[in-house]
Amino acid sequence: MIFALCAFFTSSCARTVVESTGLFRCKDFTFNENLQTELLAKLDLQPVFHEIAIELCNEDTTCVEGVILITDTVDIKSFVPKRGGMFLSELMRNSVKNNCCYKIIQAEFGKYFKLDSKGFISLTRDASEIKNEGYPFTNAIVSTYSLTRDRLYIFARKINVRTGQIVRFVSRDITFQCLGDAVIKSPGP
């Protein structure tokens, strides 16, 4: 009877445990950029970015012809991609390419986009440059992330670069725990 109750409670709290290899110390990741990247890799985020890409595509998920600029994913506090952001950027580009079929232009966040005091993101502050036909794209995907001790937040915006309007906004909140050298991801994508 006791064994059956333990089995029930254990199965009802199912989580994914990702075992650690090498010198990874999960509890120390907040202080080390290399460990943050390793932690992000252990979270198996490809299915999350697959869903994000589908939501950022047009209403139907058939291939969309055209060119889109995808910036490096930046830390929401510093607006610098860091190593973890570069890893997330690659997941985003791969998922958008596979799900939306855009031709992708890769770009640095800081080179193409600026934030003003209201949080507005634009290709440039000069409106005449935004309307410049020299930019071979109309839309861009700009994404930010925040990594805390137990959560990864991802925010992705599809922006019309000519108007500055956010066409779509997608976010994800991935909860996890570090237990010793193991990463335990909460159920979900």
PDB file of C-alpha atoms in Angstrom:
ATOM      1  CA  MET A   1       0.000   0.000   0.000  1.00  0.00           C
ATOM      2  CA  ILE A   2       2.760   2.461   0.947  1.00  0.00           C
ATOM      3  CA  PHE A   3       4.648   1.579  -2.232  1.00  0.00           C
ATOM      4  CA  ALA A   4       1.518   2.277  -4.328  1.00  0.00           C
ATOM      5  CA  LEU A   5       1.045   5.700  -2.700  1.00  0.00           C
ATOM      6  CA  CYS A   6       4.706   6.617  -3.278  1.00  0.00           C
ATOM      7  CA  ALA A   7       4.450   5.540  -6.900  1.00  0.00           C
ATOM      8  CA  PHE A   8       1.285   7.630  -7.344  1.00  0.00           C
ATOM      9  CA  PHE A   9       2.789  10.789  -5.855  1.00  0.00           C
ATOM     10  CA  THR A  10       6.030  10.352  -7.762  1.00  0.00           C
ATOM     11  CA  SER A  11       4.246   9.916 -11.098  1.00  0.00           C
ATOM     12  CA  SER A  12       1.889  12.834 -10.478  1.00  0.00           C
ATOM     13  CA  CYS A  13       4.854  15.173 -10.085  1.00  0.00           C
ATOM     14  CA  ALA A  14       6.569  14.090 -13.285  1.00  0.00           C
ATOM     15  CA  ARG A  15       9.366  16.321 -14.448  1.00  0.00           C
ATOM     16  CA  THR A  16      12.176  15.993 -16.896  1.00  0.00           C
ATOM     17  CA  VAL A  17      15.567  15.447 -15.293  1.00  0.00           C
ATOM     18  CA  VAL A  18      18.577  16.298 -17.394  1.00  0.00           C
ATOM     19  CA  GLU A  19      21.730  14.724 -16.015  1.00  0.00           C
ATOM     20  CA  SER A  20      24.908  16.695 -15.981  1.00  0.00           C
ATOM     21  CA  THR A  21      28.170  15.717 -17.616  1.00  0.00           C
ATOM     22  CA  GLY A  22      31.660  17.054 -17.119  1.00  0.00           C
ATOM     23  CA  LEU A  23      32.349  19.897 -14.727  1.00  0.00           C
ATOM     24  CA  PHE A  24      28.949  21.577 -15.039  1.00  0.00           C
ATOM     25  CA  ARG A  25      27.787  22.965 -11.713  1.00  0.00           C
ATOM     26  CA  CYS A  26      24.169  23.938 -12.151  1.00  0.00           C
ATOM     27  CA  LYS A  27      23.983  25.980  -8.958  1.00  0.00           C
ATOM     28  CA  ASP A  28      26.825  28.251 -10.117  1.00  0.00           C
ATOM     29  CA  PHE A  29      25.409  29.171 -13.542  1.00  0.00           C
ATOM     30  CA  THR A  30      24.225  32.674 -12.600  1.00  0.00           C
ATOM     31  CA  PHE A  31      27.824  33.768 -12.077  1.00  0.00           C
ATOM     32  CA  ASN A  32      29.379  32.221 -15.163  1.00  0.00           C
ATOM     33  CA  GLU A  33      28.447  32.963 -18.774  1.00  0.00           C
ATOM     34  CA  ASN A  34      29.806  29.620 -20.022  1.00  0.00           C
ATOM     35  CA  LEU A  35      27.672  27.730 -17.506  1.00  0.00           C
ATOM     36  CA  GLN A  36      24.609  29.756 -18.532  1.00  0.00           C
ATOM     37  CA  THR A  37      25.066  28.561 -22.117  1.00  0.00           C
ATOM     38  CA  GLU A  38      25.455  24.983 -20.952  1.00  0.00           C
ATOM     39  CA  LEU A  39      22.322  25.298 -18.820  1.00  0.00           C
ATOM     40  CA  LEU A  40      20.348  26.649 -21.806  1.00  0.00           C
ATOM     41  CA  ALA A  41      21.552  23.719 -23.913  1.00  0.00           C
ATOM     42  CA  LYS A  42      20.401  21.245 -21.250  1.00  0.00           C
ATOM     43  CA  LEU A  43      16.870  22.722 -21.223  1.00  0.00           C
ATOM     44  CA  ASP A  44      16.057  21.251 -24.679  1.00  0.00           C
ATOM     45  CA  LEU A  45      14.575  24.472 -26.052  1.00  0.00           C
ATOM     46  CA  GLN A  46      14.180  23.397 -29.692  1.00  0.00           C
ATOM     47  CA  PRO A  47      10.456  22.522 -29.228  1.00  0.00           C
ATOM     48  CA  VAL A  48       9.899  25.911 -27.555  1.00  0.00           C
ATOM     49  CA  PHE A  49      11.474  27.781 -30.466  1.00  0.00           C
ATOM     50  CA  HIS A  50       9.533  25.617 -32.927  1.00  0.00           C
ATOM     51  CA  GLU A  51       6.282  26.891 -31.354  1.00  0.00           C
ATOM     52  CA  ILE A  52       7.533  30.473 -31.227  1.00  0.00           C
ATOM     53  CA  ALA A  53       8.447  30.380 -34.928  1.00  0.00           C
ATOM     54  CA  ILE A  54       5.022  29.056 -35.906  1.00  0.00           C
ATOM     55  CA  GLU A  55       3.352  31.854 -33.937  1.00  0.00           C
ATOM     56  CA  LEU A  56       5.604  34.462 -35.546  1.00  0.00           C
ATOM     57  CA  CYS A  57       4.814  33.212 -39.064  1.00  0.00           C
ATOM     58  CA  ASN A  58       1.737  34.330 -40.898  1.00  0.00           C
ATOM     59  CA  GLU A  59      -1.652  32.927 -39.914  1.00  0.00           C
ATOM     60  CA  ASP A  60      -1.089  29.781 -41.911  1.00  0.00           C
ATOM     61  CA  THR A  61       2.077  27.788 -41.348  1.00  0.00           C
ATOM     62  CA  THR A  62       2.864  27.223 -44.994  1.00  0.00           C
ATOM     63  CA  CYS A  63       6.120  28.592 -46.285  1.00  0.00           C
ATOM     64  CA  VAL A  64       6.279  32.358 -46.537  1.00  0.00           C
ATOM     65  CA  GLU A  65       8.275  33.827 -49.379  1.00  0.00           C
ATOM     66  CA  GLY A  66      10.422  36.783 -48.531  1.00  0.00           C
ATOM     67  CA  VAL A  67      13.337  38.016 -46.506  1.00  0.00           C
ATOM     68  CA  ILE A  68      13.368  38.626 -42.775  1.00  0.00           C
ATOM     69  CA  LEU A  69      16.034  40.084 -40.531  1.00  0.00           C
ATOM     70  CA  ILE A  70      16.639  38.162 -37.294  1.00  0.00           C
ATOM     71  CA  THR A  71      18.736  39.911 -34.698  1.00  0.00           C
ATOM     72  CA  ASP A  72      20.884  38.271 -32.072  1.00  0.00           C
ATOM     73  CA  THR A  73      18.857  37.426 -28.975  1.00  0.00           C
ATOM     74  CA  VAL A  74      19.929  39.842 -26.254  1.00  0.00           C
ATOM     75  CA  ASP A  75      19.833  39.768 -22.476  1.00  0.00           C
ATOM     76  CA  ILE A  76      16.929  41.986 -21.418  1.00  0.00           C
ATOM     77  CA  LYS A  77      19.014  43.782 -18.784  1.00  0.00           C
ATOM     78  CA  SER A  78      22.066  44.670 -20.861  1.00  0.00           C
ATOM     79  CA  PHE A  79      20.854  44.376 -24.473  1.00  0.00           C
ATOM     80  CA  VAL A  80      24.015  42.366 -25.161  1.00  0.00           C
ATOM     81  CA  PRO A  81      23.638  38.895 -26.687  1.00  0.00           C
ATOM     82  CA  LYS A  82      26.262  37.135 -24.545  1.00  0.00           C
ATOM     83  CA  ARG A  83      27.010  33.478 -25.272  1.00  0.00           C
ATOM     84  CA  GLY A  84      23.611  32.276 -24.084  1.00  0.00           C
ATOM     85  CA  GLY A  85      21.892  34.764 -26.355  1.00  0.00           C
ATOM     86  CA  MET A  86      23.932  33.603 -29.331  1.00  0.00           C
ATOM     87  CA  PHE A  87      22.814  30.034 -28.626  1.00  0.00           C
ATOM     88  CA  LEU A  88      19.168  31.160 -28.422  1.00  0.00           C
ATOM     89  CA  SER A  89      19.642  33.135 -31.665  1.00  0.00           C
ATOM     90  CA  GLU A  90      20.699  30.022 -33.506  1.00  0.00           C
ATOM     91  CA  LEU A  91      17.660  28.136 -32.214  1.00  0.00           C
ATOM     92  CA  MET A  92      15.433  31.023 -33.379  1.00  0.00           C
ATOM     93  CA  ARG A  93      16.980  31.219 -36.850  1.00  0.00           C
ATOM     94  CA  ASN A  94      16.790  27.463 -37.341  1.00  0.00           C
ATOM     95  CA  SER A  95      13.157  27.313 -36.241  1.00  0.00           C
ATOM     96  CA  VAL A  96      12.084  30.286 -38.357  1.00  0.00           C
ATOM     97  CA  LYS A  97      13.870  28.885 -41.405  1.00  0.00           C
ATOM     98  CA  ASN A  98      12.309  25.438 -40.955  1.00  0.00           C
ATOM     99  CA  ASN A  99       8.796  26.649 -40.134  1.00  0.00           C
ATOM    100  CA  CYS A 100       8.435  29.885 -42.078  1.00  0.00           C
ATOM    101  CA  CYS A 101      10.865  29.336 -44.969  1.00  0.00           C
ATOM    102  CA  TYR A 102      12.042  32.954 -44.980  1.00  0.00           C
ATOM    103  CA  LYS A 103      15.392  33.894 -46.405  1.00  0.00           C
ATOM    104  CA  ILE A 104      17.155  35.067 -43.265  1.00  0.00           C
ATOM    105  CA  ILE A 105      19.439  38.035 -42.791  1.00  0.00           C
ATOM    106  CA  GLN A 106      21.431  37.734 -39.571  1.00  0.00           C
ATOM    107  CA  ALA A 107      22.061  40.962 -37.658  1.00  0.00           C
ATOM    108  CA  GLU A 108      23.460  42.383 -34.458  1.00  0.00           C
ATOM    109  CA  PHE A 109      20.763  43.883 -32.248  1.00  0.00           C
ATOM    110  CA  GLY A 110      22.691  47.044 -31.420  1.00  0.00           C
ATOM    111  CA  LYS A 111      23.664  47.721 -35.017  1.00  0.00           C
ATOM    112  CA  TYR A 112      20.099  47.771 -36.335  1.00  0.00           C
ATOM    113  CA  PHE A 113      17.803  48.507 -33.420  1.00  0.00           C
ATOM    114  CA  LYS A 114      17.562  51.173 -30.751  1.00  0.00           C
ATOM    115  CA  LEU A 115      15.344  51.534 -27.704  1.00  0.00           C
ATOM    116  CA  ASP A 116      13.948  54.849 -26.625  1.00  0.00           C
ATOM    117  CA  SER A 117      12.703  55.791 -23.149  1.00  0.00           C
ATOM    118  CA  LYS A 118       9.287  54.271 -23.907  1.00  0.00           C
ATOM    119  CA  GLY A 119      10.744  50.930 -24.978  1.00  0.00           C
ATOM    120  CA  PHE A 120      10.108  51.561 -28.674  1.00  0.00           C
ATOM    121  CA  ILE A 121      12.326  49.467 -30.894  1.00  0.00           C
ATOM    122  CA  SER A 122      13.225  50.871 -34.272  1.00  0.00           C
ATOM    123  CA  LEU A 123      15.655  50.203 -37.070  1.00  0.00           C
ATOM    124  CA  THR A 124      16.955  53.720 -36.601  1.00  0.00           C
ATOM    125  CA  ARG A 125      15.781  56.910 -34.966  1.00  0.00           C
ATOM    126  CA  ASP A 126      15.839  58.699 -38.315  1.00  0.00           C
ATOM    127  CA  ALA A 127      12.473  58.108 -40.024  1.00  0.00           C
ATOM    128  CA  SER A 128      13.938  58.790 -43.479  1.00  0.00           C
ATOM    129  CA  GLU A 129      16.367  55.893 -43.001  1.00  0.00           C
ATOM    130  CA  ILE A 130      13.539  53.517 -42.054  1.00  0.00           C
ATOM    131  CA  LYS A 131      11.836  54.208 -45.378  1.00  0.00           C
ATOM    132  CA  ASN A 132      15.102  53.718 -47.258  1.00  0.00           C
ATOM    133  CA  GLU A 133      14.663  51.126 -49.990  1.00  0.00           C
ATOM    134  CA  GLY A 134      18.212  49.936 -49.304  1.00  0.00           C
ATOM    135  CA  TYR A 135      16.877  47.592 -46.633  1.00  0.00           C
ATOM    136  CA  PRO A 136      15.792  44.422 -48.470  1.00  0.00           C
ATOM    137  CA  PHE A 137      13.296  43.435 -45.805  1.00  0.00           C
ATOM    138  CA  THR A 138      10.087  44.708 -44.282  1.00  0.00           C
ATOM    139  CA  ASN A 139       9.948  42.520 -41.190  1.00  0.00           C
ATOM    140  CA  ALA A 140      12.395  41.639 -38.472  1.00  0.00           C
ATOM    141  CA  ILE A 141      12.327  39.294 -35.515  1.00  0.00           C
ATOM    142  CA  VAL A 142      13.815  40.816 -32.400  1.00  0.00           C
ATOM    143  CA  SER A 143      14.101  38.682 -29.287  1.00  0.00           C
ATOM    144  CA  THR A 144      15.223  39.180 -25.723  1.00  0.00           C
ATOM    145  CA  TYR A 145      15.693  36.810 -22.811  1.00  0.00           C
ATOM    146  CA  SER A 146      16.076  36.839 -19.062  1.00  0.00           C
ATOM    147  CA  LEU A 147      17.639  33.984 -17.127  1.00  0.00           C
ATOM    148  CA  THR A 148      17.123  33.752 -13.374  1.00  0.00           C
ATOM    149  CA  ARG A 149      17.928  31.013 -10.875  1.00  0.00           C
ATOM    150  CA  ASP A 150      14.781  29.067 -11.778  1.00  0.00           C
ATOM    151  CA  ARG A 151      13.262  30.609 -14.916  1.00  0.00           C
ATOM    152  CA  LEU A 152      14.057  31.437 -18.491  1.00  0.00           C
ATOM    153  CA  TYR A 153      11.892  34.108 -20.083  1.00  0.00           C
ATOM    154  CA  ILE A 154      11.937  34.494 -23.867  1.00  0.00           C
ATOM    155  CA  PHE A 155      10.269  37.429 -25.633  1.00  0.00           C
ATOM    156  CA  ALA A 156      10.093  37.533 -29.441  1.00  0.00           C
ATOM    157  CA  ARG A 157       8.636  40.311 -31.562  1.00  0.00           C
ATOM    158  CA  LYS A 158       7.968  40.366 -35.270  1.00  0.00           C
ATOM    159  CA  ILE A 159       8.313  44.027 -36.190  1.00  0.00           C
ATOM    160  CA  ASN A 160       7.478  45.907 -39.369  1.00  0.00           C
ATOM    161  CA  VAL A 161      10.730  47.874 -39.709  1.00  0.00           C
ATOM    162  CA  ARG A 162       9.166  50.513 -41.946  1.00  0.00           C
ATOM    163  CA  THR A 163       6.516  51.514 -39.396  1.00  0.00           C
ATOM    164  CA  GLY A 164       8.026  50.255 -36.126  1.00  0.00           C
ATOM    165  CA  GLN A 165       4.769  48.432 -35.411  1.00  0.00           C
ATOM    166  CA  ILE A 166       4.933  45.134 -33.529  1.00  0.00           C
ATOM    167  CA  VAL A 167       3.074  42.702 -35.785  1.00  0.00           C
ATOM    168  CA  ARG A 168       3.268  39.742 -33.396  1.00  0.00           C
ATOM    169  CA  PHE A 169       4.556  39.280 -29.855  1.00  0.00           C
ATOM    170  CA  VAL A 170       5.280  35.834 -28.424  1.00  0.00           C
ATOM    171  CA  SER A 171       6.661  35.005 -24.996  1.00  0.00           C
ATOM    172  CA  ARG A 172       7.569  31.862 -23.107  1.00  0.00           C
ATOM    173  CA  ASP A 173       8.278  31.205 -19.438  1.00  0.00           C
ATOM    174  CA  ILE A 174      10.318  28.037 -18.856  1.00  0.00           C
ATOM    175  CA  THR A 175      10.619  26.933 -15.247  1.00  0.00           C
ATOM    176  CA  PHE A 176      13.456  24.696 -14.081  1.00  0.00           C
ATOM    177  CA  GLN A 177      15.361  23.691 -10.964  1.00  0.00           C
ATOM    178  CA  CYS A 178      18.990  23.020 -10.331  1.00  0.00           C
ATOM    179  CA  LEU A 179      19.620  20.134  -7.975  1.00  0.00           C
ATOM    180  CA  GLY A 180      23.333  19.597  -7.606  1.00  0.00           C
ATOM    181  CA  ASP A 181      24.536  19.008 -11.149  1.00  0.00           C
ATOM    182  CA  ALA A 182      21.110  18.106 -12.554  1.00  0.00           C
ATOM    183  CA  VAL A 183      18.667  20.399 -14.360  1.00  0.00           C
ATOM    184  CA  ILE A 184      15.018  19.583 -13.768  1.00  0.00           C
ATOM    185  CA  LYS A 185      12.696  21.198 -16.307  1.00  0.00           C
ATOM    186  CA  SER A 186       9.041  21.617 -15.416  1.00  0.00           C
ATOM    187  CA  PRO A 187       6.547  19.859 -17.696  1.00  0.00           C
ATOM    188  CA  GLY A 188       5.728  21.679 -20.896  1.00  0.00           C
ATOM    189  CA  PRO A 189       7.374  22.332 -24.254  1.00  0.00           C
TER     190      PRO A 189
END
